[in-house]
mmCIF file of C-alpha atoms in Angstrom:
data_model
loop_
_atom_site.group_PDB
_atom_site.id
_atom_site.type_symbol
_atom_site.label_atom_id
_atom_site.label_comp_id
_atom_site.label_asym_id
_atom_site.label_seq_id
_atom_site.Cartn_x
_atom_site.Cartn_y
_atom_site.Cartn_z
ATOM 1 C CA UNK A 1 -7.728 9.850 -8.791
ATOM 2 C CA UNK A 2 -11.284 9.762 -7.814
ATOM 3 C CA UNK A 3 -11.734 13.200 -9.785
ATOM 4 C CA UNK A 4 -8.976 12.484 -12.363
ATOM 5 C CA UNK A 5 -11.568 11.649 -15.177
ATOM 6 C CA UNK A 6 -14.148 13.865 -14.243
ATOM 7 C CA UNK A 7 -12.547 17.347 -14.297
ATOM 8 C CA UNK A 8 -10.967 19.246 -16.949
ATOM 9 C CA UNK A 9 -7.566 20.201 -17.729
ATOM 10 C CA UNK A 10 -7.658 23.398 -15.706
ATOM 11 C CA UNK A 11 -9.503 22.038 -12.911
ATOM 12 C CA UNK A 12 -7.180 19.054 -12.389
ATOM 13 C CA UNK A 13 -4.287 21.523 -12.422
ATOM 14 C CA UNK A 14 -5.917 23.577 -9.760
ATOM 15 C CA UNK A 15 -6.527 20.379 -7.846
ATOM 16 C CA UNK A 16 -2.983 19.042 -7.938
ATOM 17 C CA UNK A 17 -1.610 22.261 -7.178
ATOM 18 C CA UNK A 18 -4.009 22.861 -4.266
ATOM 19 C CA UNK A 19 -3.068 19.136 -2.808
ATOM 20 C CA UNK A 20 0.548 19.644 -3.063
ATOM 21 C CA UNK A 21 0.678 23.215 -1.754
ATOM 22 C CA UNK A 22 -1.528 22.080 1.458
ATOM 23 C CA UNK A 23 0.756 19.253 1.917
ATOM 24 C CA UNK A 24 3.984 21.191 1.939
ATOM 25 C CA UNK A 25 2.180 23.752 4.481
ATOM 26 C CA UNK A 26 0.755 20.664 6.527
ATOM 27 C CA UNK A 27 4.523 19.041 6.820
ATOM 28 C CA UNK A 28 6.022 22.352 8.003
ATOM 29 C CA UNK A 29 3.796 21.838 11.165
ATOM 30 C CA UNK A 30 3.779 18.185 11.004
ATOM 31 C CA UNK A 31 7.300 17.301 10.732
ATOM 32 C CA UNK A 32 8.792 19.357 13.729
ATOM 33 C CA UNK A 33 5.896 18.048 16.035
ATOM 34 C CA UNK A 34 6.114 14.378 15.149
ATOM 35 C CA UNK A 35 9.967 14.776 15.575
ATOM 36 C CA UNK A 36 9.269 16.016 19.269
ATOM 37 C CA UNK A 37 6.677 13.682 20.177
ATOM 38 C CA UNK A 38 9.186 11.025 18.803
ATOM 39 C CA UNK A 39 11.932 12.429 20.993
ATOM 40 C CA UNK A 40 9.600 12.194 23.944
ATOM 41 C CA UNK A 41 8.722 8.581 23.200
ATOM 42 C CA UNK A 42 12.402 7.500 23.161
ATOM 43 C CA UNK A 43 13.178 8.953 26.268
ATOM 44 C CA UNK A 44 10.169 7.282 28.013
ATOM 45 C CA UNK A 45 10.832 3.970 26.357
ATOM 46 C CA UNK A 46 14.449 4.143 27.290
ATOM 47 C CA UNK A 47 15.270 2.755 23.653
ATOM 48 C CA UNK A 48 18.651 1.386 22.925
ATOM 49 C CA UNK A 49 18.637 2.641 19.586
ATOM 50 C CA UNK A 50 20.229 6.057 19.053
ATOM 51 C CA UNK A 51 17.584 8.999 18.451
ATOM 52 C CA UNK A 52 19.784 11.234 16.176
ATOM 53 C CA UNK A 53 20.385 10.964 13.439
ATOM 54 C CA UNK A 54 18.282 7.721 12.999
ATOM 55 C CA UNK A 55 14.852 9.386 13.784
ATOM 56 C CA UNK A 56 15.433 12.552 11.942
ATOM 57 C CA UNK A 57 16.628 10.593 8.540
ATOM 58 C CA UNK A 58 13.547 8.193 8.916
ATOM 59 C CA UNK A 59 10.725 10.787 9.602
ATOM 60 C CA UNK A 60 12.409 13.227 6.949
ATOM 61 C CA UNK A 61 12.619 10.475 4.259
ATOM 62 C CA UNK A 62 8.918 9.665 4.889
ATOM 63 C CA UNK A 63 7.772 12.930 4.709
ATOM 64 C CA UNK A 64 9.810 14.071 1.472
ATOM 65 C CA UNK A 65 8.549 10.815 -0.358
ATOM 66 C CA UNK A 66 4.814 11.711 -0.555
ATOM 67 C CA UNK A 67 5.369 14.203 -3.309
ATOM 68 C CA UNK A 68 6.602 11.747 -5.912
ATOM 69 C CA UNK A 69 3.389 9.693 -5.416
ATOM 70 C CA UNK A 70 1.293 12.441 -7.054
ATOM 71 C CA UNK A 71 3.891 12.273 -10.139
ATOM 72 C CA UNK A 72 3.498 8.499 -10.220
ATOM 73 C CA UNK A 73 -0.325 8.531 -9.943
ATOM 74 C CA UNK A 74 -0.319 11.572 -13.046
ATOM 75 C CA UNK A 75 1.634 9.215 -15.198
ATOM 76 C CA UNK A 76 -0.346 6.154 -14.666
ATOM 77 C CA UNK A 77 -3.891 7.824 -15.186
ATOM 78 C CA UNK A 78 -2.582 10.089 -18.264
ATOM 79 C CA UNK A 79 -1.616 6.860 -19.808
ATOM 80 C CA UNK A 80 2.321 7.383 -19.912
ATOM 81 C CA UNK A 81 3.671 4.071 -19.048
ATOM 82 C CA UNK A 82 7.152 4.967 -20.150
ATOM 83 C CA UNK A 83 7.135 8.307 -18.350
ATOM 84 C CA UNK A 84 6.211 6.182 -15.244
ATOM 85 C CA UNK A 85 8.738 3.419 -16.051
ATOM 86 C CA UNK A 86 11.826 5.844 -16.108
ATOM 87 C CA UNK A 87 10.759 7.678 -13.117
ATOM 88 C CA UNK A 88 10.372 4.553 -10.711
ATOM 89 C CA UNK A 89 13.408 2.904 -12.202
ATOM 90 C CA UNK A 90 15.289 6.100 -11.795
ATOM 91 C CA UNK A 91 14.163 6.347 -8.073
ATOM 92 C CA UNK A 92 15.256 2.709 -7.277
ATOM 93 C CA UNK A 93 18.507 2.779 -9.248
ATOM 94 C CA UNK A 94 19.492 6.209 -7.721
ATOM 95 C CA UNK A 95 18.555 5.011 -4.360
ATOM 96 C CA UNK A 96 20.649 2.059 -4.450
ATOM 97 C CA UNK A 97 23.674 3.652 -5.979
ATOM 98 C CA UNK A 98 23.861 6.490 -3.362
ATOM 99 C CA UNK A 99 23.319 4.100 -0.537
ATOM 100 C CA UNK A 100 25.883 1.677 -1.692
ATOM 101 C CA UNK A 101 28.447 4.674 -1.733
ATOM 102 C CA UNK A 102 27.701 5.681 1.643
ATOM 103 C CA UNK A 103 27.670 2.097 2.985
ATOM 104 C CA UNK A 104 30.585 0.894 1.164
ATOM 105 C CA UNK A 105 32.825 3.736 0.183
ATOM 106 C CA UNK A 106 32.257 5.816 3.450
ATOM 107 C CA UNK A 107 31.928 2.607 5.588
ATOM 108 C CA UNK A 108 28.754 4.273 7.504
ATOM 109 C CA UNK A 109 26.606 1.110 7.527
ATOM 110 C CA UNK A 110 22.965 1.775 8.559
ATOM 111 C CA UNK A 111 23.474 5.604 8.706
ATOM 112 C CA UNK A 112 25.033 5.431 5.358
ATOM 113 C CA UNK A 113 21.774 3.550 4.017
ATOM 114 C CA UNK A 114 19.354 5.915 5.372
ATOM 115 C CA UNK A 115 21.687 9.034 4.313
ATOM 116 C CA UNK A 116 21.257 7.599 0.975
ATOM 117 C CA UNK A 117 17.697 7.187 0.970
ATOM 118 C CA UNK A 118 17.248 10.651 2.383
ATOM 119 C CA UNK A 119 19.537 12.083 -0.219
ATOM 120 C CA UNK A 120 17.698 10.330 -2.936
ATOM 121 C CA UNK A 121 14.356 11.586 -1.395
ATOM 122 C CA UNK A 122 15.563 15.194 -1.528
ATOM 123 C CA UNK A 123 16.224 14.764 -5.502
ATOM 124 C CA UNK A 124 13.228 13.435 -6.017
ATOM 125 C CA UNK A 125 11.377 15.837 -4.084
ATOM 126 C CA UNK A 126 12.736 18.945 -5.833
ATOM 127 C CA UNK A 127 11.956 16.969 -9.436
ATOM 128 C CA UNK A 128 8.560 16.260 -8.402
ATOM 129 C CA UNK A 129 7.783 19.796 -7.346
ATOM 130 C CA UNK A 130 9.651 21.118 -10.430
ATOM 131 C CA UNK A 131 7.299 18.937 -12.688
ATOM 132 C CA UNK A 132 3.704 19.852 -10.588
ATOM 133 C CA UNK A 133 4.521 23.763 -10.487
ATOM 134 C CA UNK A 134 5.947 24.225 -13.970
ATOM 135 C CA UNK A 135 2.717 24.474 -15.377
ATOM 136 C CA UNK A 136 0.640 25.275 -12.320
ATOM 137 C CA UNK A 137 0.050 28.330 -10.458
ATOM 138 C CA UNK A 138 0.980 27.829 -6.510
ATOM 139 C CA UNK A 139 -2.770 28.128 -5.322
ATOM 140 C CA UNK A 140 -4.861 26.753 -2.360
ATOM 141 C CA UNK A 141 -8.317 26.441 -3.656
ATOM 142 C CA UNK A 142 -10.832 26.051 -0.439
ATOM 143 C CA UNK A 143 -13.243 24.423 -2.368
ATOM 144 C CA UNK A 144 -10.834 21.605 -3.443
ATOM 145 C CA UNK A 145 -9.641 21.221 0.148
ATOM 146 C CA UNK A 146 -13.209 20.867 1.157
ATOM 147 C CA UNK A 147 -14.179 18.441 -1.067
ATOM 148 C CA UNK A 148 -10.795 16.633 -0.312
ATOM 149 C CA UNK A 149 -11.372 16.544 3.451
ATOM 150 C CA UNK A 150 -15.103 15.078 2.776
ATOM 151 C CA UNK A 151 -13.259 12.139 0.615
ATOM 152 C CA UNK A 152 -10.132 11.369 2.486
ATOM 153 C CA UNK A 153 -10.903 11.756 6.255
ATOM 154 C CA UNK A 154 -12.761 8.350 6.256
ATOM 155 C CA UNK A 155 -9.696 6.472 4.858
ATOM 156 C CA UNK A 156 -7.417 7.780 7.823
ATOM 157 C CA UNK A 157 -8.923 5.629 10.435
ATOM 158 C CA UNK A 158 -9.624 2.868 7.592
ATOM 159 C CA UNK A 159 -5.883 2.804 6.899
ATOM 160 C CA UNK A 160 -5.269 1.967 10.584
ATOM 161 C CA UNK A 161 -8.021 -0.314 10.968
ATOM 162 C CA UNK A 162 -6.424 -2.538 7.985
ATOM 163 C CA UNK A 163 -3.273 -3.044 10.086
ATOM 164 C CA UNK A 164 -4.524 -5.635 12.113
ATOM 165 C CA UNK A 165 -5.514 -7.827 8.958
ATOM 166 C CA UNK A 166 -1.750 -7.386 7.683
ATOM 167 C CA UNK A 167 -0.068 -8.229 10.789
ATOM 168 C CA UNK A 168 -2.230 -9.825 13.521
ATOM 169 C CA UNK A 169 -1.270 -13.300 12.154
ATOM 170 C CA UNK A 170 2.611 -13.099 13.639
ATOM 171 C CA UNK A 171 1.339 -11.616 16.798
ATOM 172 C CA UNK A 172 -0.790 -15.050 17.574
ATOM 173 C CA UNK A 173 1.914 -17.138 16.061
ATOM 174 C CA UNK A 174 4.559 -15.441 18.498
ATOM 175 C CA UNK A 175 2.232 -16.267 21.512
ATOM 176 C CA UNK A 176 2.311 -20.056 20.457
ATOM 177 C CA UNK A 177 6.005 -20.205 21.342
ATOM 178 C CA UNK A 178 6.985 -22.403 18.626
ATOM 179 C CA UNK A 179 9.674 -20.479 16.498
ATOM 180 C CA UNK A 180 10.323 -23.281 14.088
ATOM 181 C CA UNK A 181 6.613 -23.780 13.031
ATOM 182 C CA UNK A 182 6.499 -19.657 12.838
ATOM 183 C CA UNK A 183 9.620 -19.781 10.710
ATOM 184 C CA UNK A 184 8.026 -22.066 8.571
ATOM 185 C CA UNK A 185 4.774 -20.212 8.304
ATOM 186 C CA UNK A 186 6.829 -16.987 7.610
ATOM 187 C CA UNK A 187 8.708 -19.055 4.870
ATOM 188 C CA UNK A 188 5.252 -20.198 3.086
ATOM 189 C CA UNK A 189 4.013 -16.461 3.509
ATOM 190 C CA UNK A 190 7.113 -15.124 2.107
ATOM 191 C CA UNK A 191 7.077 -17.307 -1.134
ATOM 192 C CA UNK A 192 3.095 -16.906 -1.398
ATOM 193 C CA UNK A 193 3.690 -13.353 -1.444
ATOM 194 C CA UNK A 194 5.395 -13.629 -4.847
ATOM 195 C CA UNK A 195 1.963 -14.014 -6.107
ATOM 196 C CA UNK A 196 0.793 -10.673 -4.871
ATOM 197 C CA UNK A 197 3.912 -8.935 -6.076
ATOM 198 C CA UNK A 198 3.590 -10.762 -9.674
ATOM 199 C CA UNK A 199 -0.361 -9.736 -9.983
ATOM 200 C CA UNK A 200 -0.138 -6.176 -8.565
ATOM 201 C CA UNK A 201 1.404 -4.807 -11.648
ATOM 202 C CA UNK A 202 -1.576 -6.257 -13.474
ATOM 203 C CA UNK A 203 -3.964 -4.577 -11.255
ATOM 204 C CA UNK A 204 -2.070 -1.193 -11.608
ATOM 205 C CA UNK A 205 -2.142 -1.573 -15.527
ATOM 206 C CA UNK A 206 -5.820 -1.555 -15.380
ATOM 207 C CA UNK A 207 -6.278 0.757 -12.399
ATOM 208 C CA UNK A 208 -6.940 3.684 -14.503
ATOM 209 C CA UNK A 209 -9.704 1.955 -16.417
ATOM 210 C CA UNK A 210 -11.180 0.572 -13.036
ATOM 211 C CA UNK A 211 -11.265 4.392 -11.736
ATOM 212 C CA UNK A 212 -12.294 5.641 -15.101
ATOM 213 C CA UNK A 213 -15.493 3.256 -15.749
ATOM 214 C CA UNK A 214 -16.457 3.368 -11.815
ATOM 215 C CA UNK A 215 -16.120 7.186 -11.596
ATOM 216 C CA UNK A 216 -18.282 7.632 -14.656
ATOM 217 C CA UNK A 217 -20.473 4.509 -13.829
ATOM 218 C CA UNK A 218 -19.730 2.879 -16.999
ATOM 219 C CA UNK A 219 -20.890 -0.418 -15.327
ATOM 220 C CA UNK A 220 -20.624 -2.589 -18.359
ATOM 221 C CA UNK A 221 -16.947 -2.122 -19.085
ATOM 222 C CA UNK A 222 -15.973 -2.157 -15.253
ATOM 223 C CA UNK A 223 -17.475 -5.504 -15.046
ATOM 224 C CA UNK A 224 -15.169 -6.622 -18.223
ATOM 225 C CA UNK A 225 -12.116 -5.281 -16.615
ATOM 226 C CA UNK A 226 -12.903 -6.696 -12.924
ATOM 227 C CA UNK A 227 -13.602 -10.172 -14.483
ATOM 228 C CA UNK A 228 -10.398 -10.142 -16.708
ATOM 229 C CA UNK A 229 -8.447 -9.529 -13.496
ATOM 230 C CA UNK A 230 -10.525 -12.229 -11.555
ATOM 231 C CA UNK A 231 -9.554 -14.729 -14.194
ATOM 232 C CA UNK A 232 -5.804 -13.972 -14.157
ATOM 233 C CA UNK A 233 -5.777 -13.956 -10.210
ATOM 234 C CA UNK A 234 -7.573 -17.490 -10.203
ATOM 235 C CA UNK A 235 -5.318 -19.042 -12.777
ATOM 236 C CA UNK A 236 -2.038 -17.707 -11.145
ATOM 237 C CA UNK A 237 -3.110 -18.962 -7.614
ATOM 238 C CA UNK A 238 -3.950 -22.504 -8.952
ATOM 239 C CA UNK A 239 -0.903 -22.791 -11.096
ATOM 240 C CA UNK A 240 1.017 -21.772 -7.896
ATOM 241 C CA UNK A 241 -0.380 -24.465 -5.913
ATOM 242 C CA UNK A 242 0.396 -27.111 -8.742
ATOM 243 C CA UNK A 243 4.048 -26.004 -8.953
ATOM 244 C CA UNK A 244 4.511 -25.064 -5.047
ATOM 245 C CA UNK A 245 6.259 -27.991 -4.115
ATOM 246 C CA UNK A 246 8.956 -27.791 -6.636
ATOM 247 C CA UNK A 247 9.136 -24.161 -6.281
ATOM 248 C CA UNK A 248 9.792 -24.179 -2.370
ATOM 249 C CA UNK A 249 11.884 -27.379 -2.590
ATOM 250 C CA UNK A 250 14.150 -25.173 -5.050
ATOM 251 C CA UNK A 251 14.075 -21.898 -3.430
ATOM 252 C CA UNK A 252 14.929 -23.348 0.323
ATOM 253 C CA UNK A 253 17.252 -26.008 -1.442
ATOM 254 C CA UNK A 254 15.190 -28.746 -0.074
ATOM 255 C CA UNK A 255 15.404 -27.640 3.598
ATOM 256 C CA UNK A 256 11.978 -26.386 4.232
ATOM 257 C CA UNK A 257 9.728 -28.181 1.859
ATOM 258 C CA UNK A 258 7.281 -28.410 5.124
ATOM 259 C CA UNK A 259 6.551 -24.662 4.218
ATOM 260 C CA UNK A 260 4.478 -25.992 1.366
ATOM 261 C CA UNK A 261 1.147 -26.442 3.079
ATOM 262 C CA UNK A 262 1.319 -22.652 4.480
ATOM 263 C CA UNK A 263 2.288 -21.264 1.132
ATOM 264 C CA UNK A 264 -0.623 -22.781 -0.676
ATOM 265 C CA UNK A 265 -3.193 -21.633 1.800
ATOM 266 C CA UNK A 266 -1.615 -18.147 1.830
ATOM 267 C CA UNK A 267 -1.291 -18.047 -1.922
ATOM 268 C CA UNK A 268 -5.088 -17.919 -1.889
ATOM 269 C CA UNK A 269 -4.838 -14.809 0.520
ATOM 270 C CA UNK A 270 -2.517 -13.285 -1.822
ATOM 271 C CA UNK A 271 -5.133 -13.771 -4.524
ATOM 272 C CA UNK A 272 -7.588 -12.394 -2.447
ATOM 273 C CA UNK A 273 -5.566 -9.272 -1.491
ATOM 274 C CA UNK A 274 -5.697 -8.387 -5.341
ATOM 275 C CA UNK A 275 -9.302 -8.925 -5.174
ATOM 276 C CA UNK A 276 -9.702 -6.477 -2.467
ATOM 277 C CA UNK A 277 -7.423 -3.919 -3.979
ATOM 278 C CA UNK A 278 -9.968 -3.943 -6.893
ATOM 279 C CA UNK A 279 -13.261 -3.685 -4.851
ATOM 280 C CA UNK A 280 -11.326 -1.027 -2.680
ATOM 281 C CA UNK A 281 -10.488 1.286 -5.809
ATOM 282 C CA UNK A 282 -14.118 1.009 -6.752
ATOM 283 C CA UNK A 283 -15.278 2.488 -3.647
ATOM 284 C CA UNK A 284 -12.554 4.965 -3.584
ATOM 285 C CA UNK A 285 -13.413 6.027 -7.410
ATOM 286 C CA UNK A 286 -17.024 6.650 -6.495
ATOM 287 C CA UNK A 287 -15.785 8.474 -3.347
ATOM 288 C CA UNK A 288 -17.817 6.557 -0.897
ATOM 289 C CA UNK A 289 -14.792 6.333 1.359
ATOM 290 C CA UNK A 290 -16.918 5.625 4.411
ATOM 291 C CA UNK A 291 -17.821 2.320 3.003
ATOM 292 C CA UNK A 292 -14.120 1.625 3.176
ATOM 293 C CA UNK A 293 -13.867 2.704 6.914
ATOM 294 C CA UNK A 294 -17.132 0.469 7.878
ATOM 295 C CA UNK A 295 -15.624 -2.488 6.015
ATOM 296 C CA UNK A 296 -12.147 -1.886 7.434
ATOM 297 C CA UNK A 297 -13.657 -1.896 10.914
ATOM 298 C CA UNK A 298 -15.577 -4.919 10.703
ATOM 299 C CA UNK A 299 -12.942 -6.916 9.120
ATOM 300 C CA UNK A 300 -10.203 -5.629 11.615
ATOM 301 C CA UNK A 301 -12.647 -7.006 14.593
ATOM 302 C CA UNK A 302 -13.186 -10.349 12.484
ATOM 303 C CA UNK A 303 -9.723 -10.971 11.831
ATOM 304 C CA UNK A 304 -8.703 -10.809 15.413
ATOM 305 C CA UNK A 305 -11.424 -13.088 16.375
ATOM 306 C CA UNK A 306 -10.557 -15.435 13.672
ATOM 307 C CA UNK A 307 -6.665 -15.264 14.036
ATOM 308 C CA UNK A 308 -6.952 -15.839 17.849
ATOM 309 C CA UNK A 309 -9.479 -18.939 17.625
ATOM 310 C CA UNK A 310 -7.548 -20.352 14.457
ATOM 311 C CA UNK A 311 -4.425 -20.471 16.588
ATOM 312 C CA UNK A 312 -6.366 -21.553 19.567
ATOM 313 C CA UNK A 313 -7.750 -24.533 18.043
ATOM 314 C CA UNK A 314 -5.896 -25.412 14.778
ATOM 315 C CA UNK A 315 -2.645 -24.162 15.478
ATOM 316 C CA UNK A 316 -0.421 -22.554 12.691
ATOM 317 C CA UNK A 317 -2.965 -24.029 9.946
ATOM 318 C CA UNK A 318 -5.928 -22.443 11.724
ATOM 319 C CA UNK A 319 -4.152 -18.974 11.562
ATOM 320 C CA UNK A 320 -3.505 -19.364 7.888
ATOM 321 C CA UNK A 321 -7.002 -20.290 7.053
ATOM 322 C CA UNK A 322 -7.824 -17.589 9.118
ATOM 323 C CA UNK A 323 -6.380 -15.307 6.830
ATOM 324 C CA UNK A 324 -8.199 -16.539 3.753
ATOM 325 C CA UNK A 325 -11.576 -16.321 5.674
ATOM 326 C CA UNK A 326 -10.690 -12.705 6.584
ATOM 327 C CA UNK A 327 -9.838 -11.468 3.273
ATOM 328 C CA UNK A 328 -12.665 -13.297 1.650
ATOM 329 C CA UNK A 329 -15.284 -11.874 3.843
ATOM 330 C CA UNK A 330 -13.539 -8.370 3.331
ATOM 331 C CA UNK A 331 -13.857 -8.783 -0.454
ATOM 332 C CA UNK A 332 -17.629 -10.168 -0.434
ATOM 333 C CA UNK A 333 -18.654 -7.342 1.940
ATOM 334 C CA UNK A 334 -17.167 -4.759 -0.508
ATOM 335 C CA UNK A 335 -18.796 -6.271 -3.391
ATOM 336 C CA UNK A 336 -21.929 -6.167 -1.427
ATOM 337 C CA UNK A 337 -21.661 -2.538 -0.540
ATOM 338 C CA UNK A 338 -20.750 -1.875 -4.276
ATOM 339 C CA UNK A 339 -23.863 -3.623 -5.886
ATOM 340 C CA UNK A 340 -26.253 -2.834 -3.309
ATOM 341 C CA UNK A 341 -25.654 0.666 -3.961
ATOM 342 C CA UNK A 342 -25.913 0.082 -7.795
ATOM 343 C CA UNK A 343 -29.194 -1.706 -7.148
#
């Protein structure tokens, strides 16, 4: 994505072919190694979940799912929304259809569900490889890999460091030993997450422009796109807070209206998550991925401190507010990194 608007047609073909071919070779090594490590973990942990076929199906599905991502990115950045729509919708509908057949008709339960997902991934793996290599040679260019390595390497630990920001709130809540209030929190979180679900397609629609303007340093156009998205986020969050009492009462049949206080706070978090996606996209578009690593590391440390202190002194509300403060800090930190570089 970071080179799409910088390279010519032939260069892009070589880049795409190289990245996909390298991923295929990588997974020939990665898949069996991961499967062996996973089997050792299952034995040592005395897990009650059967290792076979669930581990094979789960791991295989994850490995095969990578390649359709290249096609989706290509459709989005090349301004082919209908191709993207048919590809994504076709994938979802086929996954549901095949899974239902094995679950309902064959009566295989969870195993049938996972078999259905795996078969669907196989079909789309074949389709993706065909689309990629029908007009590209099967090549691996060292200079492409060298460049990709420098860009991608900081993003690997950055992804792991982002996990506490997403999940540490429930770890803190679980330790409070108040399942009912934790349930209300997660009802509010789930409903507030609708904001993120609703707004993320807007971000994806403008993401190619963000990458284009950021990569080519067209700051004036970039600011217009960012400000438009910020306005959409602010208006959406405000409308949600105004309507949340009616919405939550309707969705929970009037049983869990106490979740409204959590939903309103976590709605702000959902809005900030979209703003974080924007700032992260700008950093990645400029290939300054070390900044992502630094910001994620600082925010992961901060979130653990804030979530813990919020839960200790202000209980569940404190944890909810801590999510807002963490994402606000993360967004402001990345904005500072972006503007500081431009200055």
